[in-house]
Structure formats: C-alpha cells, structure tokens
CSV table of C-alpha atoms in Angstrom, one decimal:
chain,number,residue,atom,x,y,z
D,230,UNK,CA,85.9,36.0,-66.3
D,231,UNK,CA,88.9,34.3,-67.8
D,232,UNK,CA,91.4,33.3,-65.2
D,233,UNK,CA,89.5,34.7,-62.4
D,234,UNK,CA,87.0,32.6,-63.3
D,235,UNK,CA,88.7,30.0,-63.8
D,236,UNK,CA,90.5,30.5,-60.1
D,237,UNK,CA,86.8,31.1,-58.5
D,238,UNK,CA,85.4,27.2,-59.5
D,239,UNK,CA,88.5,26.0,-58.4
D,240,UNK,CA,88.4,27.6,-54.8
D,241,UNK,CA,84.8,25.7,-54.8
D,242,UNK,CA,86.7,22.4,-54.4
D,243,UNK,CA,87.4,22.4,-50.9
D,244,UNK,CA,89.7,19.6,-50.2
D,245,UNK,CA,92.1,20.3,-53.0
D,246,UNK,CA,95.7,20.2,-52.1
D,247,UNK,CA,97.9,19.6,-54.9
D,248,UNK,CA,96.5,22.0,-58.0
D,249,UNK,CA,99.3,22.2,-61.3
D,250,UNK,CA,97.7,24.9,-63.9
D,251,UNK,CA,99.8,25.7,-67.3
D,252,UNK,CA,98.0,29.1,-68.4
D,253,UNK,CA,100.7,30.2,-70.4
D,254,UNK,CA,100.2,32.7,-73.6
D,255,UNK,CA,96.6,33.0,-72.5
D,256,UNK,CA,96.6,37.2,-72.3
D,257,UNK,CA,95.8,37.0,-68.7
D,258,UNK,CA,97.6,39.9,-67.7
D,259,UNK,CA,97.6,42.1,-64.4
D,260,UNK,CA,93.7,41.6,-63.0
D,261,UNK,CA,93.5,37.7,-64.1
D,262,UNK,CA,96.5,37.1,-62.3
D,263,UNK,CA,95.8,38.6,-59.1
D,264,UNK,CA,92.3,37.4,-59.7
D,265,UNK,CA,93.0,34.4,-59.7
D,266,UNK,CA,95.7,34.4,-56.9
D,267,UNK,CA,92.6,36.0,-55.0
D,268,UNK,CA,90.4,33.3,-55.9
D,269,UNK,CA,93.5,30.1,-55.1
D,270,UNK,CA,93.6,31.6,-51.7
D,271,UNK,CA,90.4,30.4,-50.9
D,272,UNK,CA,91.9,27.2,-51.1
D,273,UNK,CA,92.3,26.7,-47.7
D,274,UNK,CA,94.0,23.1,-47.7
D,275,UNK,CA,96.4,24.2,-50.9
D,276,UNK,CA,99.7,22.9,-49.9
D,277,UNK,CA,101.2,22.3,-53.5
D,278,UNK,CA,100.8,24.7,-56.1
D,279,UNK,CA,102.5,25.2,-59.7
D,280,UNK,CA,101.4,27.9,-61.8
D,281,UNK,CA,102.5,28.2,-65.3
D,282,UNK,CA,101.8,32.0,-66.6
D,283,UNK,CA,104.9,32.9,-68.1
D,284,UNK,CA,103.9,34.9,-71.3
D,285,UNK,CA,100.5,36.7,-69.9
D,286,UNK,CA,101.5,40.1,-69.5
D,287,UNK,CA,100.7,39.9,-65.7
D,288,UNK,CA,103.4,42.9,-65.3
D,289,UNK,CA,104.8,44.7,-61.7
D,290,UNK,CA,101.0,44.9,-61.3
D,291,UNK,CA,100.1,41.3,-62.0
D,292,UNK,CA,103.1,39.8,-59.8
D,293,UNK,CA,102.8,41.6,-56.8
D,294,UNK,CA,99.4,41.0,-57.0
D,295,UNK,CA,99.8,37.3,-57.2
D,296,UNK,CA,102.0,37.3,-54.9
D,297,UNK,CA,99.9,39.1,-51.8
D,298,UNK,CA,96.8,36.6,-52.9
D,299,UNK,CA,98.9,33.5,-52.0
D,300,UNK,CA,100.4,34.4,-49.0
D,301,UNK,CA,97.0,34.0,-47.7
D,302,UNK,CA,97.4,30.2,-48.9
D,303,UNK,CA,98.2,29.6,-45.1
D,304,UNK,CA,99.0,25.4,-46.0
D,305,UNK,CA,100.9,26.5,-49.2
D,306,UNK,CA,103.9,24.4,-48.5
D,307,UNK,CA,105.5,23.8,-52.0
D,308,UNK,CA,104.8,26.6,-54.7
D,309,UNK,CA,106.2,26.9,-58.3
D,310,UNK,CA,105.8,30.0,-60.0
D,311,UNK,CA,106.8,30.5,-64.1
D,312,UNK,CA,106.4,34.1,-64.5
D,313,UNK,CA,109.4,34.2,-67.3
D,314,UNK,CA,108.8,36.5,-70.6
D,315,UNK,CA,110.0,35.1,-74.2
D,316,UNK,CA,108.7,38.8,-75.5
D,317,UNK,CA,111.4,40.3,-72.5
D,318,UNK,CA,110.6,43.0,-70.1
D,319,UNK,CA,107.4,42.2,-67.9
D,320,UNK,CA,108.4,42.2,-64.7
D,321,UNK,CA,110.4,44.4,-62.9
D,322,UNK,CA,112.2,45.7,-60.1
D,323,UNK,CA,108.7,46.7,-58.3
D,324,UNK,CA,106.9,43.8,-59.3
D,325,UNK,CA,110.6,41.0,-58.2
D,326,UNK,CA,110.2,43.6,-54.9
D,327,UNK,CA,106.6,43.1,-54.3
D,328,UNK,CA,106.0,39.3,-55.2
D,329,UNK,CA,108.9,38.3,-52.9
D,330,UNK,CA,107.5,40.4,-50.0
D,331,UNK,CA,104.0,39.0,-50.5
D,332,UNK,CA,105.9,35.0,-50.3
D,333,UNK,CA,107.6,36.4,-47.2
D,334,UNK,CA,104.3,35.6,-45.1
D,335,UNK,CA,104.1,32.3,-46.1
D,336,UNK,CA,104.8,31.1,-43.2
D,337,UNK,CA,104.4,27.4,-44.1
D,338,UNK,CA,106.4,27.6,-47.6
D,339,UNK,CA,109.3,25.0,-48.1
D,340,UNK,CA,109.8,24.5,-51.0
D,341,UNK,CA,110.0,27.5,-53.8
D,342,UNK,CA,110.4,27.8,-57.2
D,343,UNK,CA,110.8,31.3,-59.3
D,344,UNK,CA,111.2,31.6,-62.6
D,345,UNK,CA,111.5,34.9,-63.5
D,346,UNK,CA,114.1,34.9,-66.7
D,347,UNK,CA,113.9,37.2,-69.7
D,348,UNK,CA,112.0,40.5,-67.6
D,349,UNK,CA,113.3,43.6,-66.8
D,350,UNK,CA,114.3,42.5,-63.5
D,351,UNK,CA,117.3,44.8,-62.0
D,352,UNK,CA,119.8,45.1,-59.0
D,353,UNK,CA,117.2,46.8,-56.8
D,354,UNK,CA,114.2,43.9,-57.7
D,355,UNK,CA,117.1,41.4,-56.9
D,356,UNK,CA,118.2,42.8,-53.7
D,357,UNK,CA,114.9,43.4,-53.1
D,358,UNK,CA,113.6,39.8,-53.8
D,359,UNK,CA,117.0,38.6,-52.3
D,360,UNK,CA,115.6,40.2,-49.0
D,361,UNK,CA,112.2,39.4,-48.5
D,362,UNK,CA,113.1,35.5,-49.7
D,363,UNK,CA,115.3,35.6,-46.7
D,364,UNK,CA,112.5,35.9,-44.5
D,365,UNK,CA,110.3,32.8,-45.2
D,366,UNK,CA,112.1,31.2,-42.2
D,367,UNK,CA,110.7,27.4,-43.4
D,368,UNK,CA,112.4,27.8,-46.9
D,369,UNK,CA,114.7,24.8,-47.2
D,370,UNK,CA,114.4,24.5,-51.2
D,371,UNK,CA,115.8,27.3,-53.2
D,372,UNK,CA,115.5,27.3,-57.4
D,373,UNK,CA,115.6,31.5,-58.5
D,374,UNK,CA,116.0,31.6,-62.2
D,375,UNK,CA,116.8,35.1,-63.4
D,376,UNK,CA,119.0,34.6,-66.2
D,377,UNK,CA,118.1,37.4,-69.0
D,378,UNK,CA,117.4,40.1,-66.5
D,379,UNK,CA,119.5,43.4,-65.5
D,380,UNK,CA,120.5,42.5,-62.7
D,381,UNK,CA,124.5,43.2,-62.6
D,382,UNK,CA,127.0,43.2,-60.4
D,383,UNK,CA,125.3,45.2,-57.2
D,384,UNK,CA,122.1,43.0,-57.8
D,385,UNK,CA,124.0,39.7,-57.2
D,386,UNK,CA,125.6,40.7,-54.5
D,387,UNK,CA,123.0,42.4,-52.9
D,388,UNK,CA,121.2,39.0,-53.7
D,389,UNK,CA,123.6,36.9,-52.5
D,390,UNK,CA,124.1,38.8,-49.3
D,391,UNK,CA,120.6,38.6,-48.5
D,392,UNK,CA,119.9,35.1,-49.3
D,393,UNK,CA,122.6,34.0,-47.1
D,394,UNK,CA,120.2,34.9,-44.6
D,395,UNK,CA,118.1,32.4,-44.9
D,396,UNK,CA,118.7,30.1,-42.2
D,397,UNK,CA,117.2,27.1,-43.1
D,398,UNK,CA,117.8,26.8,-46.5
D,399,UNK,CA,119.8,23.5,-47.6
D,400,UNK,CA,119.6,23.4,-51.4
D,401,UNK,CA,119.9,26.5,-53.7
D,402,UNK,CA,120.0,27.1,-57.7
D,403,UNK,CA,120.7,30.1,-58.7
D,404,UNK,CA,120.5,30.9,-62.3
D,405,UNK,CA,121.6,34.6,-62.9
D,406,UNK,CA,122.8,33.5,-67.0
C-alpha cells in the first residue's frame, strides 16, 4: 500500500484544498509516486498542494507519472514539487520531459514550484521542461531549481528561450548552480 495508500484515504476527504505531505527517504519509488499522484487527483477541490519526495527513487518513471496524475487536479492552483536527489541521478531528461508536459494541462496552475537539483537532468529534459512550462498559460509564479544537473550551455538556452514564452509569468527563479 504505502504511498498509494496513503494517497487513497486522503482522496476520501472530499473538501480538502490545501494538503502539504513531506514523504521524503521513504523508498516510495516509481508506482507509489504515480500511485499516489493517481490517488490526489481524486481530490477534486485540491487547489494547494506541496509534496516533499525528494530521496524516493521515484525515477523518469515515477515523475512523469506524477506528473500526468495531477494534471487531472483540475483546481490545482498552487503546486510545490521537491523531487531533488542527495544520492544524484534520478531523474532525467525523459522524466524533466514528461513531468513538465503532464503540468502543461493544468490549466488552473499559478503558482509552481520545481525542485529538481542533484538528478541527471540534461539539455534535452531542460529544453524540454523549458517548453512544456511555457504552455501553462495561468503560470505567473516561477521557482525551477536545477542546480547539480547536466544541463549546459544548449540546455539553458534552450530553457531560457522557451520560458520566455510564457506570457503571464511576472516572477521567475531560476537556479541552474
């Protein structure tokens, strides 16, 4: 059961809105985390989330899978996300790719935190993230961390090229390290 347990009692309170969970080194990996992404999304009045899973082995897999379970959040309106390594390389270029497309059709999202330091994140997951960020056409609020990746030179300016798109963003951190 584990997080996807954990995720299923919670989608049983049906007026929650603001829901902070700090999971991290709990060995969720890539099924709790979509699991209980799948589970959240039941959540149907969830407008603030912050999920701490950094350390849980949730992999390209895990992310992406995360990521496609709460784009059904359809009131997500502010959503942190700590999906950084201290063990290095968990996420990469598929996984940057995948969750970023998947927070693209959150069509309510304002505000969004990603921090995605210390995985093995490179100039294609960048761009990639970079593009499908520039799409969620509500995002004011910016904060990216993705210091301790391999991004390089192509990847910040493939990220910075596509973030520029987004047309309604007013404040942006960018931590690249």
């Amino acid at each position: 059961m584990g997080a996807s347990g954990l995720g299923s009692a919670l989608a049983k309170c049906i007026n929650l809105s603001n829901l902070t969970l700090d999971l991290y080194y709990n060995q969720i990996g890539a099924m709790g985390a979509s699991g209980l992404g799948s589970a959240l999304a039941k959540c149907i009045n969830l407008s603030n989330l912050t999920l701490e899973l950094y350390n849980n082995q949730i992999g390209d897999e895990g992310a992406s899978g995360l990521g496609s379970a709460l784009a059904k959040c359809i009131n997500l309106s502010n959503l942190t996300l700590y999906l950084s390594s201290f063990f290095f390389f968990q996420i990469g270029d598929e996984g940057a790719s995948g969750l970023g497309s998947a927070l693209a059709k959150c069509i309510n999202l304002s505000n969004l935190t990603l921090r995605l330091s210390r995985n093995r994140i490179g100039a294609m997951g960048a761009s990639g993230l970079g593009s499908a960020l520039a799409k969620c056409i509500n995002l004011s609020n910016l904060t990216l961390d993705l210091y301790y990746n391999q991004i390089g030179a192509m990847g910040a300016s493939g990220l910075g090229s596509a973030l520029a798109k987004c047309i309604n963003l007013s404040n942006l951190k960018l931590d690249l390290g």
